[in-house]
C-alpha positions as semicolon CSV with decimal commas, in nm:
position;residue;x (nm);y (nm);z (nm)
1;M;0,889;0,610;1,155
2;A;0,632;0,887;1,116
3;Q;0,676;1,191;1,340
4;P;0,465;1,127;1,653
5;L;0,170;1,361;1,715
6;K;0,026;1,482;2,042
7;L;-0,150;1,202;2,229
8;D;-0,482;1,373;2,296
9;L;-0,627;1,098;2,513
10;A;-0,737;1,111;2,874
11;P;-0,508;0,909;3,106
12;H;-0,765;0,628;3,142
13;E;-0,793;0,600;2,762
14;R;-0,423;0,539;2,710
15;Q;-0,459;0,171;2,797
16;L;-0,625;-0,025;2,519
17;G;-0,657;-0,385;2,626
18;K;-0,305;-0,503;2,701
19;Y;-0,149;-0,222;2,499
20;R;-0,021;0,109;2,636
21;L;-0,066;0,387;2,380
22;L;0,249;0,601;2,368
23;A;0,201;0,844;2,079
24;K;-0,033;0,912;1,790
25;L;0,127;0,839;1,453
26;G;-0,158;0,946;1,228
27;E;-0,531;0,955;1,164
28;G;-0,741;0,858;0,866
29;G;-1,105;0,858;0,773
30;M;-1,184;0,548;0,979
31;G;-0,900;0,490;1,222
32;T;-0,634;0,641;1,442
33;V;-0,287;0,485;1,447
34;Y;-0,078;0,478;1,765
35;L;0,268;0,370;1,869
36;A;0,203;0,126;2,151
37;L;0,383;-0,088;2,405
38;A;0,295;-0,445;2,490
39;S;0,414;-0,571;2,828
40;G;0,434;-0,930;2,941
41;F;0,590;-1,171;3,185
42;G;0,896;-1,042;3,366
43;S;1,054;-0,750;3,182
44;F;0,906;-0,833;2,840
45;R;0,844;-0,516;2,638
46;K;0,766;-0,487;2,268
47;L;0,685;-0,187;2,053
48;L;0,406;-0,226;1,801
49;V;0,142;-0,024;1,622
50;V;-0,225;-0,015;1,716
51;K;-0,496;0,102;1,476
52;E;-0,816;0,194;1,658
53;L;-1,149;0,240;1,484
54;R;-1,262;0,597;1,539
55;R;-1,546;0,623;1,789
56;D;-1,697;0,941;1,644
57;L;-1,804;0,801;1,306
58;P;-2,167;0,877;1,220
59;W;-2,193;0,549;1,026
60;R;-2,045;0,343;1,310
61;E;-2,218;0,012;1,229
62;S;-2,113;-0,003;0,864
63;S;-1,765;0,125;0,953
64;L;-1,726;-0,151;1,210
65;A;-1,822;-0,409;0,946
66;M;-1,555;-0,269;0,712
67;F;-1,302;-0,266;0,996
68;M;-1,373;-0,630;1,073
69;D;-1,334;-0,716;0,704
70;E;-0,990;-0,556;0,721
71;A;-0,913;-0,757;1,036
72;Q;-1,028;-1,082;0,877
73;L;-0,805;-1,029;0,574
74;A;-0,511;-0,902;0,781
75;A;-0,521;-1,218;0,991
76;R;-0,458;-1,425;0,678
77;L;-0,168;-1,219;0,543
78;D;0,169;-1,365;0,638
79;H;0,452;-1,272;0,403
80;P;0,788;-1,091;0,441
81;N;0,669;-0,813;0,208
82;V;0,332;-0,753;0,376
83;L;0,270;-0,583;0,711
84;Q;0,204;-0,843;0,981
85;T;-0,108;-0,812;1,199
86;F;-0,097;-0,984;1,538
87;E;-0,442;-0,931;1,685
88;A;-0,788;-0,790;1,626
89;G;-0,955;-0,702;1,952
90;E;-1,216;-0,509;2,144
91;A;-1,181;-0,349;2,486
92;E;-1,461;-0,154;2,653
93;G;-1,628;-0,083;2,322
94;R;-1,304;0,018;2,145
95;H;-1,208;-0,190;1,841
96;F;-0,849;-0,220;1,726
97;L;-0,584;-0,402;1,526
98;A;-0,237;-0,466;1,669
99;M;0,035;-0,472;1,402
100;E;0,410;-0,498;1,375
101;Y;0,614;-0,184;1,431
102;L;0,825;-0,088;1,130
103;D;1,127;0,133;1,187
104;G;1,158;0,323;0,863
105;Q;0,963;0,549;0,629
106;P;0,688;0,526;0,369
107;L;0,826;0,522;0,016
108;S;0,659;0,860;-0,042
109;V;0,885;1,015;0,223
110;V;1,193;0,833;0,091
111;L;1,127;0,967;-0,258
112;E;1,062;1,321;-0,139
113;R;1,391;1,330;0,050
114;A;1,579;1,168;-0,237
115;R;1,453;1,432;-0,483
116;R;1,645;1,697;-0,290
117;S;1,969;1,521;-0,380
118;G;1,892;1,413;-0,736
119;G;1,650;1,125;-0,677
120;L;1,686;0,751;-0,621
121;P;1,889;0,550;-0,871
122;I;1,646;0,378;-1,105
123;E;1,781;0,034;-1,018
124;L;1,705;0,096;-0,650
125;S;1,351;0,208;-0,731
126;V;1,301;-0,101;-0,946
127;H;1,426;-0,322;-0,664
128;I;1,176;-0,167;-0,422
129;L;0,894;-0,224;-0,669
130;C;1,003;-0,586;-0,716
131;E;0,973;-0,640;-0,340
132;A;0,631;-0,472;-0,333
133;L;0,518;-0,694;-0,621
134;S;0,624;-1,000;-0,421
135;G;0,390;-0,892;-0,143
136;L;0,109;-0,821;-0,388
137;A;0,157;-1,155;-0,564
138;Y;0,114;-1,330;-0,229
139;A;-0,198;-1,129;-0,141
140;H;-0,353;-1,175;-0,485
141;D;-0,303;-1,553;-0,471
142;L;-0,437;-1,590;-0,116
143;T;-0,699;-1,863;-0,076
144;D;-0,971;-1,931;0,178
145;F;-0,954;-2,234;0,407
146;D;-1,144;-2,435;0,146
147;G;-0,881;-2,355;-0,117
148;A;-1,101;-2,110;-0,308
149;S;-0,932;-1,790;-0,422
150;L;-1,013;-1,483;-0,211
151;N;-0,961;-1,258;-0,514
152;V;-0,785;-0,996;-0,303
153;V;-0,729;-0,655;-0,461
154;H;-0,550;-0,392;-0,250
155;R;-0,707;-0,095;-0,440
156;D;-0,479;0,162;-0,273
157;V;-0,126;0,072;-0,388
158;S;0,079;0,392;-0,375
159;P;0,411;0,523;-0,237
160;Q;0,223;0,605;0,086
161;N;0,137;0,237;0,130
162;V;0,478;0,089;0,050
163;F;0,705;0,105;0,354
164;V;1,085;0,084;0,351
165;T;1,256;-0,001;0,679
166;Y;1,602;0,114;0,781
167;H;1,711;-0,252;0,764
168;G;1,617;-0,278;0,397
169;Q;1,279;-0,450;0,417
170;V;0,997;-0,345;0,185
171;K;0,639;-0,395;0,304
172;V;0,300;-0,336;0,147
173;V;0,075;-0,186;0,415
174;D;-0,286;-0,077;0,473
175;F;-0,533;-0,322;0,324
176;G;-0,812;-0,110;0,472
177;V;-0,993;-0,061;0,140
178;A;-0,895;-0,398;-0,005
179;K;-1,156;-0,609;-0,181
180;A;-1,184;-0,979;-0,102
181;R;-1,439;-1,247;-0,192
182;N;-1,533;-1,327;0,168
183;A;-1,589;-0,965;0,278
184;S;-1,915;-0,897;0,461
185;T;-1,944;-0,549;0,308
186;L;-1,972;-0,494;-0,066
187;T;-1,843;-0,196;-0,260
188;T;-2,131;0,002;-0,404
189;P;-2,109;0,007;-0,786
190;G;-1,976;0,341;-0,906
191;V;-1,805;0,421;-0,573
192;F;-1,433;0,495;-0,606
193;K;-1,185;0,353;-0,354
194;G;-0,816;0,450;-0,344
195;K;-0,608;0,744;-0,471
196;F;-0,685;0,883;-0,815
197;A;-0,317;0,942;-0,899
198;Y;-0,251;0,565;-0,888
199;A;-0,594;0,433;-0,987
200;A;-0,644;0,218;-1,294
201;P;-0,891;0,352;-1,551
202;E;-1,156;0,096;-1,459
203;Q;-1,108;0,177;-1,090
204;A;-1,136;0,553;-1,146
205;H;-1,456;0,487;-1,339
206;G;-1,603;0,291;-1,047
207;R;-1,615;-0,035;-1,241
208;P;-1,532;-0,380;-1,098
209;V;-1,157;-0,435;-1,053
210;D;-0,923;-0,731;-1,020
211;R;-0,553;-0,772;-0,942
212;R;-0,455;-0,595;-1,263
213;A;-0,573;-0,265;-1,112
214;D;-0,300;-0,301;-0,847
215;L;-0,046;-0,368;-1,123
216;F;-0,148;-0,044;-1,296
217;A;-0,072;0,139;-0,970
218;V;0,276;-0,015;-0,960
219;G;0,313;0,088;-1,324
220;V;0,243;0,449;-1,225
221;M;0,509;0,422;-0,955
222;L;0,755;0,283;-1,210
223;W;0,674;0,566;-1,455
224;E;0,735;0,822;-1,181
225;A;1,062;0,655;-1,080
226;I;1,193;0,679;-1,436
227;A;1,057;1,026;-1,517
228;G;1,139;1,183;-1,180
229;R;0,799;1,356;-1,164
230;R;0,432;1,285;-1,101
231;Y;0,236;1,088;-1,359
232;S;-0,079;1,295;-1,306
233;D;-0,240;1,548;-1,078
234;P;-0,291;1,415;-0,722
235;Q;-0,643;1,561;-0,727
236;P;-0,839;1,482;-1,042
237;T;-0,948;1,757;-1,276
238;H;-1,196;1,696;-1,556
239;E;-0,906;1,687;-1,803
240;S;-0,688;1,449;-1,600
241;F;-0,986;1,222;-1,535
242;Q;-1,062;1,201;-1,906
243;R;-0,697;1,132;-1,989
244;R;-0,697;0,844;-1,741
245;L;-1,018;0,695;-1,876
246;T;-0,906;0,717;-2,239
247;G;-0,539;0,624;-2,197
248;H;-0,411;0,958;-2,325
249;E;-0,154;1,017;-2,054
250;P;0,209;1,039;-2,172
251;R;0,408;0,725;-2,235
252;I;0,741;0,708;-2,059
253;L;0,944;0,762;-2,380
254;D;0,755;1,088;-2,434
255;V;0,909;1,236;-2,120
256;A;1,224;1,025;-2,078
257;P;1,343;0,932;-2,429
258;D;1,669;0,781;-2,302
259;T;1,487;0,510;-2,104
260;E;1,627;0,162;-2,171
261;P;1,384;0,003;-2,425
262;L;1,313;-0,304;-2,213
263;L;1,219;-0,090;-1,914
264;A;1,004;0,136;-2,131
265;D;0,818;-0,166;-2,269
266;I;0,757;-0,296;-1,915
267;C;0,623;0,042;-1,807
268;D;0,396;0,076;-2,110
269;R;0,251;-0,271;-2,058
270;A;0,177;-0,208;-1,689
271;L;-0,006;0,113;-1,781
272;A;-0,214;-0,033;-2,063
273;L;-0,567;0,107;-2,079
274;N;-0,722;-0,238;-2,125
275;P;-0,655;-0,469;-1,826
276;S;-0,611;-0,765;-2,061
277;D;-0,310;-0,590;-2,216
278;R;-0,132;-0,557;-1,881
279;F;0,067;-0,823;-1,699
280;S;-0,163;-1,105;-1,595
281;N;-0,024;-1,116;-1,242
282;A;0,228;-0,953;-1,010
283;E;0,479;-1,237;-1,044
284;A;0,502;-1,187;-1,422
285;F;0,552;-0,812;-1,371
286;R;0,821;-0,876;-1,110
287;N;1,002;-1,127;-1,331
288;E;1,023;-0,872;-1,614
289;L;1,168;-0,610;-1,380
290;Q;1,422;-0,858;-1,246
291;D;1,522;-0,943;-1,604
292;Y;1,585;-0,573;-1,657
293;L;1,807;-0,557;-1,347
294;L;2,001;-0,864;-1,462
295;L;2,037;-0,724;-1,814
296;T;2,183;-0,400;-1,682
297;G;2,394;-0,574;-1,419
298;Q;2,226;-0,369;-1,148
299;R;2,059;-0,631;-0,929
300;M;2,025;-0,472;-0,586
301;E;2,067;-0,619;-0,242
302;A;1,809;-0,533;0,023
303;S;2,078;-0,404;0,258
304;E;2,150;-0,121;0,015
305;L;1,811;0,030;0,099
306;A;1,933;0,110;0,448
307;S;2,238;0,302;0,331
């Protein structure tokens, strides 16, 4: 769990609907995330996480529309590898999402700590990515109530948004900038959403994206797991931006020549400049990674993540 921050709320603000806010876990551009307690009949108590839409946003109306788009999508997501959302609500003008509490760490923190002792074994990293791809495959294939595809694209897949619990679960989190067919707000053409370090070329360029942009992001994570270093600068420079748009970033064999050929081929395909040259869907990507684990005899069990 993230280190709690000071709860800078007046006493009367610490109750949000039926939830008691205990500590602030973090704050982003649109929302503040709290550790919260739900109380019920008798001695029922349950920890969960509440994300509240910030009340000081100058573009409150459009932000609320985006927040409700997130809530609408979150309500449909129900998979072991995706964060579960229980409620979208409003109390005295405060809008919030109530989500499951995960006892663990973002993959970014896991990797940072592992680097101090030589890094994660590649088979463990691959296993984590397989689990994340399961969650993405589910989200990408999600349909509306009429059976029509929602064309969900996460657009912010990164180690910060893959969570590993102490019990060995892997969850994709934060669909706050996700794109879906039934969203009430539309992304303005040319506007970039996500993190440059993990953005597909078409995404960095502000062009329309589909599920293959998320697969590129997983490809970056795979490259970094093999190489043991960052794929590109976290903040784009003119040079790094041009390399991303033209596909001139290093292939994995350029920096890790001992990489098993099958794994190198998988990595190269995921990072293809042209989306049509990448895996067509998350399930195909996951199957290739699982074949690699079977080939090397290193198939991992989820419980090993907690050790």
